[in-house]
Amino acid sequence: MSSREKSIRREYSAVYSQFDSPLFQKVRSEAFEEDIGQHSWVVAKDLREYLDWLVLSTADQILDFGCGPAGPLTYVVSQTGVKATG
């Protein structure tokens, strides 16, 4: 592994290693009213509205580029049963 790859791996780990800690969960709950594992400004209420528009089913597959820790993607899968890659 190159030094650049090692550096990227360390940075990614530093950002996401505590993502599911009680502190981060509390911050997300207070900032967004509902913690769905978001690492962006998406809120659960809006995401549910988008899901209503999309009418996804278990036969569908979705791809999420740049999903980070995949919190909202995991939420979408749990709500719709779609197959997902992130």
JSON list of C-alpha atoms in Angstrom, two decimals:
[
{"chain": "A", "resi": 1, "resn": "MET", "atom": "CA", "xyz": [0.00, 0.00, 0.00]},
{"chain": "A", "resi": 2, "resn": "SER", "atom": "CA", "xyz": [1.39, 3.40, -0.95]},
{"chain": "A", "resi": 3, "resn": "SER", "atom": "CA", "xyz": [1.92, 6.16, 1.60]},
{"chain": "A", "resi": 4, "resn": "ARG", "atom": "CA", "xyz": [-0.93, 8.11, -0.03]},
{"chain": "A", "resi": 5, "resn": "GLU", "atom": "CA", "xyz": [-3.30, 5.16, 0.40]},
{"chain": "A", "resi": 6, "resn": "LYS", "atom": "CA", "xyz": [-2.21, 4.78, 4.02]},
{"chain": "A", "resi": 7, "resn": "SER", "atom": "CA", "xyz": [-2.84, 8.47, 4.62]},
{"chain": "A", "resi": 8, "resn": "ILE", "atom": "CA", "xyz": [-6.33, 8.28, 3.10]},
{"chain": "A", "resi": 9, "resn": "ARG", "atom": "CA", "xyz": [-7.11, 5.20, 5.18]},
{"chain": "A", "resi": 10, "resn": "ARG", "atom": "CA", "xyz": [-6.00, 6.98, 8.38]},
{"chain": "A", "resi": 11, "resn": "GLU", "atom": "CA", "xyz": [-8.09, 10.07, 7.56]},
{"chain": "A", "resi": 12, "resn": "TYR", "atom": "CA", "xyz": [-11.18, 7.99, 6.77]},
{"chain": "A", "resi": 13, "resn": "SER", "atom": "CA", "xyz": [-10.74, 6.04, 9.98]},
{"chain": "A", "resi": 14, "resn": "ALA", "atom": "CA", "xyz": [-10.34, 9.24, 12.02]},
{"chain": "A", "resi": 15, "resn": "VAL", "atom": "CA", "xyz": [-13.60, 10.63, 10.63]},
{"chain": "A", "resi": 16, "resn": "TYR", "atom": "CA", "xyz": [-15.75, 7.50, 10.88]},
{"chain": "A", "resi": 17, "resn": "SER", "atom": "CA", "xyz": [-14.31, 5.41, 13.73]},
{"chain": "A", "resi": 18, "resn": "GLN", "atom": "CA", "xyz": [-16.54, 7.05, 16.36]},
{"chain": "A", "resi": 19, "resn": "PHE", "atom": "CA", "xyz": [-19.54, 7.54, 14.09]},
{"chain": "A", "resi": 20, "resn": "ASP", "atom": "CA", "xyz": [-21.86, 5.26, 16.08]},
{"chain": "A", "resi": 21, "resn": "SER", "atom": "CA", "xyz": [-20.65, 6.40, 19.49]},
{"chain": "A", "resi": 22, "resn": "PRO", "atom": "CA", "xyz": [-23.31, 7.57, 21.96]},
{"chain": "A", "resi": 23, "resn": "LEU", "atom": "CA", "xyz": [-21.97, 11.13, 21.69]},
{"chain": "A", "resi": 24, "resn": "PHE", "atom": "CA", "xyz": [-22.32, 11.27, 17.89]},
{"chain": "A", "resi": 25, "resn": "GLN", "atom": "CA", "xyz": [-25.78, 9.69, 18.11]},
{"chain": "A", "resi": 26, "resn": "LYS", "atom": "CA", "xyz": [-26.83, 12.35, 20.61]},
{"chain": "A", "resi": 27, "resn": "VAL", "atom": "CA", "xyz": [-25.44, 15.14, 18.43]},
{"chain": "A", "resi": 28, "resn": "ARG", "atom": "CA", "xyz": [-27.35, 13.81, 15.39]},
{"chain": "A", "resi": 29, "resn": "SER", "atom": "CA", "xyz": [-30.55, 13.45, 17.41]},
{"chain": "A", "resi": 30, "resn": "GLU", "atom": "CA", "xyz": [-30.32, 17.02, 18.67]},
{"chain": "A", "resi": 31, "resn": "ALA", "atom": "CA", "xyz": [-29.23, 18.52, 15.35]},
{"chain": "A", "resi": 32, "resn": "PHE", "atom": "CA", "xyz": [-31.65, 16.63, 13.10]},
{"chain": "A", "resi": 33, "resn": "GLU", "atom": "CA", "xyz": [-34.47, 15.66, 15.50]},
{"chain": "A", "resi": 34, "resn": "GLU", "atom": "CA", "xyz": [-34.05, 12.01, 14.48]},
{"chain": "A", "resi": 35, "resn": "ASP", "atom": "CA", "xyz": [-30.83, 10.03, 14.17]},
{"chain": "A", "resi": 36, "resn": "ILE", "atom": "CA", "xyz": [-30.78, 7.96, 10.99]},
{"chain": "A", "resi": 37, "resn": "GLY", "atom": "CA", "xyz": [-26.99, 7.88, 10.87]},
{"chain": "A", "resi": 38, "resn": "GLN", "atom": "CA", "xyz": [-26.73, 10.93, 8.64]},
{"chain": "A", "resi": 39, "resn": "HIS", "atom": "CA", "xyz": [-23.34, 12.46, 7.94]},
{"chain": "A", "resi": 40, "resn": "SER", "atom": "CA", "xyz": [-24.83, 15.33, 5.97]},
{"chain": "A", "resi": 41, "resn": "TRP", "atom": "CA", "xyz": [-27.73, 17.74, 6.31]},
{"chain": "A", "resi": 42, "resn": "VAL", "atom": "CA", "xyz": [-30.43, 15.25, 5.29]},
{"chain": "A", "resi": 43, "resn": "VAL", "atom": "CA", "xyz": [-33.24, 14.91, 7.81]},
{"chain": "A", "resi": 44, "resn": "ALA", "atom": "CA", "xyz": [-35.41, 11.83, 8.23]},
{"chain": "A", "resi": 45, "resn": "LYS", "atom": "CA", "xyz": [-38.64, 13.71, 7.45]},
{"chain": "A", "resi": 46, "resn": "ASP", "atom": "CA", "xyz": [-37.31, 14.81, 4.05]},
{"chain": "A", "resi": 47, "resn": "LEU", "atom": "CA", "xyz": [-35.85, 11.39, 3.30]},
{"chain": "A", "resi": 48, "resn": "ARG", "atom": "CA", "xyz": [-39.22, 9.74, 3.98]},
{"chain": "A", "resi": 49, "resn": "GLU", "atom": "CA", "xyz": [-40.84, 12.23, 1.58]},
{"chain": "A", "resi": 50, "resn": "TYR", "atom": "CA", "xyz": [-38.30, 11.34, -1.12]},
{"chain": "A", "resi": 51, "resn": "LEU", "atom": "CA", "xyz": [-39.04, 7.66, -0.56]},
{"chain": "A", "resi": 52, "resn": "ASP", "atom": "CA", "xyz": [-42.75, 8.32, -1.09]},
{"chain": "A", "resi": 53, "resn": "TRP", "atom": "CA", "xyz": [-41.93, 9.97, -4.41]},
{"chain": "A", "resi": 54, "resn": "LEU", "atom": "CA", "xyz": [-39.70, 7.12, -5.54]},
{"chain": "A", "resi": 55, "resn": "VAL", "atom": "CA", "xyz": [-42.10, 4.27, -4.66]},
{"chain": "A", "resi": 56, "resn": "LEU", "atom": "CA", "xyz": [-39.28, 1.76, -4.17]},
{"chain": "A", "resi": 57, "resn": "SER", "atom": "CA", "xyz": [-39.90, -1.96, -3.74]},
{"chain": "A", "resi": 58, "resn": "THR", "atom": "CA", "xyz": [-37.89, -5.05, -2.85]},
{"chain": "A", "resi": 59, "resn": "ALA", "atom": "CA", "xyz": [-37.37, -5.63, -6.58]},
{"chain": "A", "resi": 60, "resn": "ASP", "atom": "CA", "xyz": [-35.40, -2.36, -6.89]},
{"chain": "A", "resi": 61, "resn": "GLN", "atom": "CA", "xyz": [-31.68, -1.75, -6.56]},
{"chain": "A", "resi": 62, "resn": "ILE", "atom": "CA", "xyz": [-30.09, 1.58, -5.69]},
{"chain": "A", "resi": 63, "resn": "LEU", "atom": "CA", "xyz": [-26.52, 2.87, -5.74]},
{"chain": "A", "resi": 64, "resn": "ASP", "atom": "CA", "xyz": [-25.36, 5.62, -3.40]},
{"chain": "A", "resi": 65, "resn": "PHE", "atom": "CA", "xyz": [-22.12, 7.28, -4.46]},
{"chain": "A", "resi": 66, "resn": "GLY", "atom": "CA", "xyz": [-20.32, 9.05, -1.65]},
{"chain": "A", "resi": 67, "resn": "CYS", "atom": "CA", "xyz": [-22.51, 7.58, 1.08]},
{"chain": "A", "resi": 68, "resn": "GLY", "atom": "CA", "xyz": [-19.80, 7.79, 3.75]},
{"chain": "A", "resi": 69, "resn": "PRO", "atom": "CA", "xyz": [-20.88, 5.60, 6.67]},
{"chain": "A", "resi": 70, "resn": "ALA", "atom": "CA", "xyz": [-24.14, 4.83, 4.80]},
{"chain": "A", "resi": 71, "resn": "GLY", "atom": "CA", "xyz": [-26.55, 5.90, 7.53]},
{"chain": "A", "resi": 72, "resn": "PRO", "atom": "CA", "xyz": [-29.32, 7.23, 5.25]},
{"chain": "A", "resi": 73, "resn": "LEU", "atom": "CA", "xyz": [-28.73, 4.37, 2.80]},
{"chain": "A", "resi": 74, "resn": "THR", "atom": "CA", "xyz": [-29.17, 1.85, 5.61]},
{"chain": "A", "resi": 75, "resn": "TYR", "atom": "CA", "xyz": [-32.33, 3.68, 6.64]},
{"chain": "A", "resi": 76, "resn": "VAL", "atom": "CA", "xyz": [-33.71, 3.51, 3.07]},
{"chain": "A", "resi": 77, "resn": "VAL", "atom": "CA", "xyz": [-33.03, -0.24, 2.95]},
{"chain": "A", "resi": 78, "resn": "SER", "atom": "CA", "xyz": [-34.76, -0.76, 6.30]},
{"chain": "A", "resi": 79, "resn": "GLN", "atom": "CA", "xyz": [-37.82, 1.19, 5.17]},
{"chain": "A", "resi": 80, "resn": "THR", "atom": "CA", "xyz": [-38.19, -0.20, 1.64]},
{"chain": "A", "resi": 81, "resn": "GLY", "atom": "CA", "xyz": [-36.39, -3.54, 1.41]},
{"chain": "A", "resi": 82, "resn": "VAL", "atom": "CA", "xyz": [-34.46, -2.45, -1.70]},
{"chain": "A", "resi": 83, "resn": "LYS", "atom": "CA", "xyz": [-31.08, -3.90, -2.49]},
{"chain": "A", "resi": 84, "resn": "ALA", "atom": "CA", "xyz": [-28.41, -1.23, -2.11]},
{"chain": "A", "resi": 85, "resn": "THR", "atom": "CA", "xyz": [-24.74, -0.63, -2.75]},
{"chain": "A", "resi": 86, "resn": "GLY", "atom": "CA", "xyz": [-22.91, 2.26, -1.19]}
]
